[in-house]
Short mmCIF file of C-alpha atoms in Angstrom, two decimals:
data_model
loop_
_atom_site.label_atom_id
_atom_site.label_comp_id
_atom_site.label_asym_id
_atom_site.label_seq_id
_atom_site.Cartn_x
_atom_site.Cartn_y
_atom_site.Cartn_z
CA MET A 737 36.49 -24.68 -21.75
CA LEU A 738 33.49 -24.70 -19.50
CA VAL A 739 33.66 -24.02 -15.81
CA SER A 740 32.00 -23.78 -12.69
CA VAL A 741 32.25 -20.93 -10.79
CA ARG A 742 30.56 -19.30 -7.75
CA VAL A 743 31.06 -16.22 -6.57
CA SER A 744 29.74 -14.77 -2.87
CA ALA A 745 29.95 -12.06 -1.19
CA ALA A 746 28.91 -10.26 2.03
CA SER A 747 24.78 -10.18 2.43
CA PRO A 748 23.35 -7.08 1.57
CA CYS A 749 21.01 -7.65 4.57
CA LEU A 750 21.19 -4.70 7.02
CA PRO A 751 22.05 -5.37 10.42
CA GLN A 752 19.12 -5.39 12.91
CA ALA A 753 20.05 -2.13 14.46
CA GLU A 754 19.29 -0.42 11.26
CA LEU A 755 16.09 -1.70 10.25
CA PRO A 756 12.80 0.17 10.96
CA ALA A 757 11.77 0.42 14.73
CA ILE A 758 8.95 -2.38 15.55
CA SER A 759 6.10 -0.83 16.08
CA GLY A 760 2.42 -2.31 17.51
CA PRO A 761 2.29 -5.20 19.39
CA THR A 762 4.89 -8.21 19.58
CA LEU A 763 4.56 -11.70 20.52
CA SER A 764 8.43 -13.70 20.98
CA LEU A 765 8.64 -16.70 19.76
CA SER A 766 11.05 -19.43 20.21
CA GLY A 767 10.09 -22.51 18.76
CA ASN A 768 8.18 -24.20 15.73
CA ALA A 769 4.93 -24.68 17.96
CA GLU A 770 4.77 -21.28 18.99
CA LEU A 771 5.08 -20.10 15.68
CA GLN A 772 2.56 -21.81 13.96
CA THR A 773 -0.15 -20.95 16.85
CA ALA A 774 0.89 -17.34 16.22
CA ILE A 775 0.16 -17.22 12.83
CA GLN A 776 -2.98 -18.67 13.18
CA ASN A 777 -3.76 -16.40 16.00
CA ALA A 778 -2.10 -12.96 16.03
CA ALA A 779 -4.43 -10.06 15.22
CA ALA A 780 -3.35 -7.81 12.32
CA GLY A 781 -0.60 -5.27 13.40
CA THR A 782 1.44 -7.92 14.76
CA THR A 783 5.14 -8.38 14.73
CA LEU A 784 5.87 -11.56 15.75
CA LEU A 785 10.00 -11.92 16.63
CA LEU A 786 11.46 -15.39 16.27
CA ALA A 787 14.64 -15.60 18.74
CA PRO A 788 17.32 -16.70 17.05
CA GLY A 789 17.79 -20.33 15.78
CA THR A 790 17.28 -22.93 13.35
CA TYR A 791 13.42 -23.53 12.39
CA ASN A 792 12.79 -26.55 10.96
CA LEU A 793 9.25 -26.55 9.14
CA SER A 794 7.12 -29.39 9.12
CA SER A 795 4.50 -27.72 7.58
CA THR A 796 4.78 -24.48 5.85
CA LEU A 797 3.43 -21.13 7.48
CA TYR A 798 -0.07 -20.23 6.05
CA ILE A 799 -0.21 -16.44 6.78
CA ARG A 800 -3.98 -15.32 6.37
CA THR A 801 -3.87 -12.49 8.26
CA ASN A 802 -3.70 -8.77 6.90
CA ASN A 803 -0.54 -6.82 8.30
CA LEU A 804 1.48 -9.53 9.85
CA THR A 805 5.00 -9.28 10.40
CA ILE A 806 7.51 -12.04 10.58
CA ARG A 807 10.70 -10.40 12.14
CA GLY A 808 14.00 -12.43 13.17
CA ASN A 809 15.49 -10.64 16.45
CA GLY A 810 18.98 -11.85 15.63
CA GLY A 811 21.56 -9.50 14.96
CA SER A 812 22.11 -10.02 11.28
CA CYS A 813 19.57 -12.01 8.87
CA GLU A 814 21.55 -15.21 9.30
CA ALA A 815 20.36 -15.92 12.69
CA VAL A 816 17.08 -16.74 12.44
CA VAL A 817 16.43 -19.52 9.65
CA LEU A 818 13.29 -20.83 8.34
CA ASN A 819 14.30 -24.11 7.24
CA GLY A 820 12.98 -27.28 4.46
CA ALA A 821 13.60 -30.69 3.81
CA GLY A 822 15.84 -29.78 1.20
CA MET A 823 15.28 -28.48 -1.96
CA ASP A 824 15.52 -31.58 -4.17
CA ASN A 825 14.16 -33.78 -1.78
CA ALA A 826 10.47 -35.05 -2.68
CA ASP A 827 9.65 -36.17 1.16
CA PHE A 828 8.63 -32.85 2.21
CA GLY A 829 5.67 -33.83 4.09
CA ASN A 830 3.42 -30.39 4.37
CA ALA A 831 6.33 -28.19 3.73
CA PRO A 832 6.40 -27.55 -0.69
CA HIS A 833 7.12 -23.91 0.22
CA GLY A 834 8.50 -21.81 3.41
CA ILE A 835 5.85 -19.22 3.46
CA TRP A 836 2.50 -19.14 1.24
CA THR A 837 0.03 -16.21 2.08
CA ASP A 838 -3.04 -14.23 0.59
CA ALA A 839 -2.92 -11.89 3.17
CA ALA A 840 -2.37 -8.18 2.20
CA ASP A 841 0.91 -6.09 3.80
CA LEU A 842 2.91 -8.95 5.31
CA GLN A 843 6.75 -7.83 6.25
CA LEU A 844 9.33 -10.30 6.01
CA MET A 845 12.33 -8.86 8.19
CA ASN A 846 15.93 -9.71 9.23
CA LEU A 847 15.96 -13.64 8.45
CA THR A 848 16.45 -16.75 6.09
CA ILE A 849 14.44 -18.63 4.13
CA GLN A 850 15.97 -22.06 2.56
CA ASN A 851 15.96 -25.88 1.30
CA PHE A 852 12.27 -25.79 -0.03
CA TYR A 853 11.19 -27.67 -2.41
CA LEU A 854 9.09 -25.74 -4.22
CA HIS A 855 9.19 -21.91 -3.49
CA GLY A 856 10.94 -20.07 -0.50
CA VAL A 857 7.76 -17.40 -0.17
CA VAL A 858 4.28 -17.93 -2.51
CA LEU A 859 2.38 -14.48 -2.93
CA ASN A 860 -1.16 -15.29 -3.82
CA SER A 861 -4.16 -13.28 -4.72
CA GLY A 862 -5.14 -10.90 -2.28
CA ALA A 863 -1.42 -10.37 -1.13
CA GLN A 864 -0.97 -6.69 -1.87
CA SER A 865 2.26 -4.82 -0.97
CA PRO A 866 4.47 -7.46 1.18
CA THR A 867 7.58 -6.09 1.87
CA PHE A 868 11.09 -7.85 2.10
CA ASN A 869 13.65 -6.27 4.11
CA SER A 870 17.16 -7.99 4.65
CA VAL A 871 15.67 -11.34 3.84
CA GLN A 872 17.72 -14.14 2.34
CA ILE A 873 16.08 -16.66 0.54
CA LEU A 874 18.50 -19.83 -0.72
CA ASN A 875 18.38 -22.93 -2.75
CA THR A 876 14.46 -23.38 -3.46
CA GLY A 877 13.41 -26.03 -6.24
CA GLN A 878 11.58 -23.64 -8.07
CA GLN A 879 11.37 -19.90 -7.88
CA LEU A 880 12.52 -18.11 -4.64
CA VAL A 881 9.60 -15.96 -4.48
CA LYS A 882 6.69 -16.45 -6.42
CA GLY A 883 3.44 -13.83 -7.08
CA ASN A 884 0.89 -15.45 -8.64
CA PRO A 885 -1.96 -13.94 -11.05
CA THR A 886 -5.49 -13.96 -10.62
CA GLN A 887 -5.73 -13.12 -14.64
CA TYR A 888 -3.40 -11.31 -17.30
CA GLY A 889 -2.55 -7.99 -15.73
CA VAL A 890 -4.36 -8.69 -12.37
CA GLY A 891 -2.13 -10.04 -9.53
CA VAL A 892 0.17 -8.37 -6.38
CA ASP A 893 1.02 -5.60 -6.54
CA ASN A 894 2.99 -2.42 -5.29
CA GLY A 895 6.13 -5.05 -3.77
CA VAL A 896 9.00 -4.00 -1.92
CA VAL A 897 12.25 -6.00 -1.98
CA LEU A 898 15.17 -4.29 -0.40
CA ASN A 899 18.56 -5.06 1.52
CA SER A 900 18.06 -9.09 0.66
CA ARG A 901 19.86 -11.59 -1.14
CA PHE A 902 18.49 -14.33 -3.49
CA ALA A 903 21.05 -17.42 -3.94
CA TYR A 904 21.86 -20.95 -4.88
CA THR A 905 25.37 -21.49 -2.59
CA ASN A 906 25.61 -25.40 -4.67
CA GLY A 907 23.94 -25.16 -7.76
CA THR A 908 20.47 -24.83 -8.96
CA PRO A 909 18.15 -28.01 -8.74
CA GLN A 910 19.01 -31.11 -9.89
CA THR A 911 15.58 -33.24 -10.35
CA ASP A 912 12.05 -32.18 -12.16
CA HIS A 913 9.89 -30.27 -9.54
CA GLY A 914 6.43 -30.77 -12.08
CA ALA A 915 7.93 -28.24 -14.89
CA GLY A 916 10.94 -29.71 -16.00
CA ILE A 917 14.71 -29.49 -14.78
CA GLY A 918 16.04 -25.97 -13.67
CA TYR A 919 12.53 -24.72 -13.42
CA THR A 920 13.81 -21.44 -11.13
CA ASN A 921 13.45 -17.78 -10.93
CA GLY A 922 14.83 -15.37 -8.22
CA ILE A 923 11.58 -13.33 -8.27
CA ASP A 924 8.80 -14.37 -10.37
CA ILE A 925 5.56 -11.68 -10.30
CA HIS A 926 3.05 -12.54 -12.66
CA ALA A 927 0.68 -9.40 -13.52
CA GLY A 928 2.26 -7.15 -10.78
CA ASP A 929 2.14 -3.36 -10.73
CA ASN A 930 4.35 -0.98 -9.07
CA TRP A 931 6.85 -3.70 -7.77
CA LEU A 932 10.13 -2.04 -5.97
CA ILE A 933 13.22 -4.41 -6.34
CA SER A 934 16.41 -2.32 -5.19
CA GLY A 935 19.81 -2.79 -3.07
CA ASN A 936 19.71 -6.80 -3.49
CA ARG A 937 21.79 -9.69 -4.51
CA PHE A 938 20.73 -12.51 -6.84
CA GLU A 939 24.11 -15.33 -7.39
CA ASN A 940 24.48 -18.53 -9.12
CA PHE A 941 21.00 -18.39 -11.32
CA HIS A 942 22.72 -20.69 -14.14
CA THR A 943 21.75 -23.81 -14.84
CA PRO A 944 23.71 -26.60 -16.24
CA ASP A 945 23.41 -27.73 -20.11
CA SER A 946 21.52 -31.19 -18.88
CA SER A 947 18.66 -28.47 -18.06
CA SER A 948 15.14 -28.66 -19.57
CA TRP A 949 15.36 -25.04 -18.38
CA TRP A 950 18.13 -22.51 -19.62
CA TRP A 951 17.42 -18.93 -19.49
CA ASN A 952 15.58 -18.33 -16.33
CA PRO A 953 15.31 -14.69 -15.56
CA ALA A 954 16.80 -13.86 -11.66
CA VAL A 955 13.87 -11.20 -11.77
CA LEU A 956 10.93 -11.74 -14.15
CA MET A 957 8.37 -8.96 -14.32
CA TRP A 958 5.67 -10.00 -16.80
CA ASN A 959 1.81 -11.56 -17.90
CA GLY A 960 0.43 -8.13 -17.74
CA GLY A 961 2.54 -6.23 -15.02
CA GLN A 962 3.74 -2.42 -15.17
CA ASN A 963 5.81 0.06 -13.62
CA SER A 964 8.21 -1.88 -11.95
CA VAL A 965 11.39 -0.37 -10.65
CA VAL A 966 14.71 -2.95 -10.47
CA GLU A 967 17.75 -0.62 -9.34
CA ASN A 968 20.93 -0.69 -7.66
CA ASN A 969 20.92 -4.50 -7.74
CA VAL A 970 23.49 -7.09 -8.09
CA PHE A 971 23.99 -10.06 -10.00
CA ILE A 972 26.67 -12.80 -10.30
CA ASN A 973 26.39 -15.97 -12.52
CA VAL A 974 23.21 -15.61 -13.48
CA ASP A 975 21.65 -17.03 -17.09
CA ARG A 976 19.61 -13.42 -17.32
CA ALA A 977 19.69 -11.08 -14.79
CA ILE A 978 16.37 -8.91 -15.73
CA ALA A 979 13.39 -9.44 -17.95
CA PHE A 980 10.79 -7.00 -18.40
CA GLY A 981 8.34 -8.76 -20.40
CA LEU A 982 9.08 -12.55 -21.98
CA MET A 983 6.52 -13.51 -24.59
CA GLU A 984 4.42 -12.36 -27.33
CA ARG A 985 0.51 -12.11 -26.78
CA ASN A 986 -1.91 -11.61 -28.95
CA GLY A 987 -2.59 -7.97 -28.65
CA ASP A 988 -1.78 -7.52 -25.15
CA VAL A 989 1.68 -6.96 -23.50
CA ASP A 990 3.37 -8.77 -21.19
CA HIS A 991 4.65 -5.76 -19.25
CA SER A 992 4.75 -1.79 -19.79
CA GLY A 993 7.18 1.02 -18.24
CA GLY A 994 9.46 0.95 -15.50
CA ILE A 995 12.81 1.57 -15.43
CA ILE A 996 16.09 -0.88 -15.04
CA ARG A 997 18.84 1.54 -13.72
CA ASN A 998 21.83 1.57 -11.67
CA ASN A 999 22.27 -2.66 -11.70
CA MET A 1000 26.07 -4.92 -11.71
CA VAL A 1001 25.84 -7.74 -13.47
CA TYR A 1002 28.33 -10.21 -13.75
CA TYR A 1003 29.07 -13.25 -15.69
CA ALA A 1004 32.90 -15.37 -14.28
CA PRO A 1005 35.15 -15.95 -17.83
CA GLY A 1006 34.09 -19.53 -19.28
CA GLN A 1007 30.82 -19.89 -17.34
CA PHE A 1008 28.95 -20.91 -20.81
CA SER A 1009 29.23 -23.62 -23.15
CA SER A 1010 29.98 -22.92 -27.09
CA ASN A 1011 26.52 -23.80 -27.09
CA ARG A 1012 25.07 -21.62 -24.63
CA ILE A 1013 26.73 -18.60 -26.09
CA ALA A 1014 25.42 -18.96 -29.31
CA ASP A 1015 21.84 -19.71 -28.28
CA SER A 1016 22.05 -16.98 -25.65
CA ASP A 1017 20.51 -13.26 -25.97
CA GLY A 1018 21.03 -10.71 -23.55
CA ALA A 1019 21.54 -10.09 -19.46
CA ILE A 1020 18.89 -7.50 -19.32
CA LEU A 1021 15.52 -7.95 -21.73
CA VAL A 1022 12.55 -5.76 -23.11
CA TRP A 1023 10.62 -8.04 -24.49
CA ASN A 1024 6.80 -6.81 -25.38
CA SER A 1025 7.22 -4.25 -22.64
CA PRO A 1026 6.92 -0.56 -24.42
CA ASN A 1027 7.71 2.42 -22.59
CA THR A 1028 10.27 0.79 -20.48
CA VAL A 1029 13.66 2.72 -19.57
CA VAL A 1030 17.23 0.80 -19.34
CA ALA A 1031 19.52 3.37 -17.91
CA HIS A 1032 22.91 3.80 -16.28
CA ASN A 1033 23.63 -0.38 -15.61
CA THR A 1034 27.15 -2.23 -15.92
CA VAL A 1035 27.11 -5.39 -17.40
CA LEU A 1036 30.35 -7.37 -17.76
CA SER A 1037 29.61 -10.55 -19.81
CA ASN A 1038 33.19 -11.89 -20.39
CA GLY A 1039 32.50 -13.54 -23.87
CA ASN A 1040 29.27 -15.32 -22.27
CA LEU A 1041 26.55 -13.68 -24.39
CA ASN A 1042 25.65 -12.46 -27.52
CA LYS A 1043 24.17 -9.06 -26.52
CA SER A 1044 24.28 -7.22 -22.96
CA ILE A 1045 20.73 -5.45 -23.37
CA GLU A 1046 18.15 -6.85 -26.25
CA PHE A 1047 14.79 -4.94 -26.37
CA ARG A 1048 12.44 -7.95 -28.67
CA PHE A 1049 8.83 -7.74 -30.05
CA SER A 1050 7.07 -5.11 -32.57
CA THR A 1051 4.80 -4.02 -29.20
CA THR A 1052 7.93 -2.85 -27.71
CA THR A 1053 8.07 0.48 -28.84
CA GLY A 1054 9.44 4.02 -26.92
CA ALA A 1055 11.82 2.02 -25.05
CA GLN A 1056 15.31 3.48 -24.14
CA ALA A 1057 18.84 2.58 -23.57
CA ILE A 1058 20.65 5.23 -21.75
CA ASN A 1059 24.62 5.28 -20.96
CA ASN A 1060 24.83 1.96 -20.06
CA LEU A 1061 28.34 0.73 -19.73
CA VAL A 1062 28.37 -2.88 -21.18
CA ASP A 1063 31.06 -5.37 -23.24
CA ALA A 1064 28.90 -7.09 -25.90
CA PRO A 1065 26.08 -5.68 -28.04
CA ILE A 1066 23.11 -3.46 -26.99
CA GLY A 1067 20.26 -4.52 -29.95
CA SER A 1068 16.87 -5.63 -30.47
CA ARG A 1069 14.91 -8.57 -32.83
CA ASN A 1070 11.52 -9.17 -34.28
CA SER A 1071 10.78 -4.99 -35.06
CA ALA A 1072 11.20 -3.98 -31.32
CA SER A 1073 12.51 -0.62 -31.46
CA PHE A 1074 14.23 1.77 -28.85
CA SER A 1075 16.48 4.71 -28.63
CA GLN A 1076 19.99 4.89 -27.24
CA SER A 1077 22.33 8.07 -25.93
CA GLY A 1078 25.46 7.79 -24.18
CA ASN A 1079 26.17 3.80 -24.28
CA LEU A 1080 29.71 2.61 -24.26
CA THR A 1081 30.04 -1.16 -25.45
CA SER A 1082 33.59 -1.40 -24.99
CA ALA A 1083 33.91 -2.31 -21.14
CA ASP A 1084 36.60 -4.52 -20.26
CA ALA A 1085 37.46 -5.74 -16.33
CA ASP A 1086 40.34 -3.39 -16.00
CA MET A 1087 37.66 -0.51 -15.73
CA PHE A 1088 37.00 -1.75 -12.45
CA VAL A 1089 37.75 -2.29 -8.59
CA ASP A 1090 37.60 -5.67 -8.47
CA ALA A 1091 35.92 -7.77 -11.14
CA ALA A 1092 36.14 -11.13 -10.27
CA THR A 1093 34.35 -10.57 -7.07
CA ALA A 1094 31.60 -8.52 -9.01
CA ASN A 1095 32.34 -5.21 -7.83
CA LEU A 1096 32.07 -3.63 -10.49
CA ARG A 1097 32.61 0.11 -9.17
CA LEU A 1098 34.77 2.08 -11.55
CA ASN A 1099 38.24 2.67 -10.58
CA SER A 1100 40.32 5.61 -11.97
CA SER A 1101 41.82 4.19 -14.68
CA ALA A 1102 38.37 3.76 -16.43
CA ILE A 1103 38.86 7.25 -18.43
CA ALA A 1104 36.62 6.20 -21.37
CA ALA A 1105 33.49 6.24 -18.84
CA VAL A 1106 34.47 8.82 -16.63
CA ASP A 1107 32.67 12.54 -17.01
CA LYS A 1108 31.19 11.47 -20.78
CA VAL A 1109 27.56 11.71 -20.49
CA SER A 1110 25.15 14.50 -19.78
CA VAL A 1111 23.00 13.39 -16.66
CA SER A 1112 19.81 11.41 -17.39
CA GLU A 1113 16.56 12.43 -15.57
CA TYR A 1114 16.31 8.24 -14.85
CA ALA A 1115 19.50 7.91 -12.94
CA THR A 1116 20.38 10.96 -11.11
CA THR A 1117 21.98 8.78 -8.22
CA ASP A 1118 24.47 5.91 -8.50
CA ILE A 1119 24.05 2.52 -7.16
CA ASP A 1120 25.05 3.46 -3.64
CA GLY A 1121 22.65 6.31 -3.58
CA PHE A 1122 25.34 8.80 -4.04
CA VAL A 1123 24.51 11.58 -6.47
CA ARG A 1124 26.34 12.06 -9.71
CA SER A 1125 28.51 14.89 -9.89
CA GLY A 1126 26.89 16.75 -12.76
CA ALA A 1127 29.79 18.77 -13.21
CA GLY A 1128 29.29 19.27 -17.12
CA LYS A 1129 29.44 15.48 -17.48
CA VAL A 1130 28.40 12.42 -15.36
CA ASP A 1131 30.36 8.59 -15.95
CA ILE A 1132 28.40 5.99 -17.88
CA GLY A 1133 26.84 2.47 -15.97
CA ALA A 1134 26.13 1.85 -12.92
CA HIS A 1135 29.02 3.59 -10.61
CA GLU A 1136 29.82 7.52 -10.38
CA LEU A 1137 33.90 7.39 -9.19
CA ASN A 1138 33.52 10.96 -8.02
CA ALA A 1139 29.81 11.03 -6.89
CA LEU A 1140 28.82 13.43 -4.38
CA SER A 1141 27.25 12.98 -0.75
CA PRO A 1142 23.33 12.71 -0.75
CA PRO A 1143 21.43 16.33 0.05
CA ASN A 1144 20.15 16.49 3.04
CA PRO A 1145 16.06 16.37 3.31
CA PRO A 1146 14.68 19.75 3.71
CA THR A 1147 13.47 20.96 6.54
CA ASP A 1148 10.69 22.91 5.05
CA ILE A 1149 8.27 21.07 3.99
CA SER A 1150 4.12 21.23 4.23
CA GLY A 1151 2.05 18.65 4.46
CA SER A 1152 0.57 19.48 0.94
CA GLN A 1153 4.13 19.33 -0.76
CA LEU A 1154 5.14 15.65 -0.13
#
């Protein structure tokens, strides 16, 4: 039986008190007109501090000045909302996106962006080194975050996404927004190098069988990107969780290098129809991405997928699958090659603290996964940042049951050692 299940949980956003301190000039704002004027006139290095409330945008926020910070001044990321006309509302006026930028060093912090017809945030050529910290982006008609390329292999580099939530709260878009119904991702980065996506939640990126698009990765790094790190995230009821590369290219790779580690991926039982299951591949994809490491992830597919992790295309060489805890096979096709060690493919819900809410931390009954493998240099800490026990053997998957507290930072480091 096909069921529609949406799981939500506490936001990963940090309380304002735990966010980095504000530095440089600050403009305190409390209305749409003030916000638009400030964005047009603020000097580089300015923090735009938004008072709590809902800002119903009649125009996209076009950011052309380098090194601006847009930050909510509420207690959490839910207190300040940049709101559109609705993700399926074609009468969006001058606000198809929440934010569009070609400026470097943009920081978005402690706010929510939601209900836009196309994208929550568009990063265009020039928007290098963006930072998202404690941001919610919800319910957009296409990609929630879109990083556009200048050409193959040239895009927005050095992005950082931390402590944020990307979700559909009442289903994916139901209308065609120009590329077919269901054309969406959480974070879609073309040709980006050196991105870090860490400590976030991705929820309900699952399109119905009637959609034109069935298999949209929640995180997609491709079109010549390299050295992405996607770690410590939770994915709930997504068609695909993470893809490094997606297609074959004549003589080129779609992605290269990078690490996928310490992620938890959960699918509710009965989420996919039999046709969808038959057409499925994996939760984590390494397609045309050589030298990529997939280490210490936990995937509970509950029968929805043919594979948990898949390596694809002959250009995928030097890849590794290490110490992953999954309930579906790890495999390859189209002549991809990878090495594997320490993986366990017989996970079940009883091993976890609360599988139904996607809390895939190990419980004391998970004896098949506890203290079974050698520590990997690629994942010496677990999803919570704790040091893997290292007492001869460590646990399989994203969580270390008997982890050690993180070590104190050293106090005697000179600048040349940093």
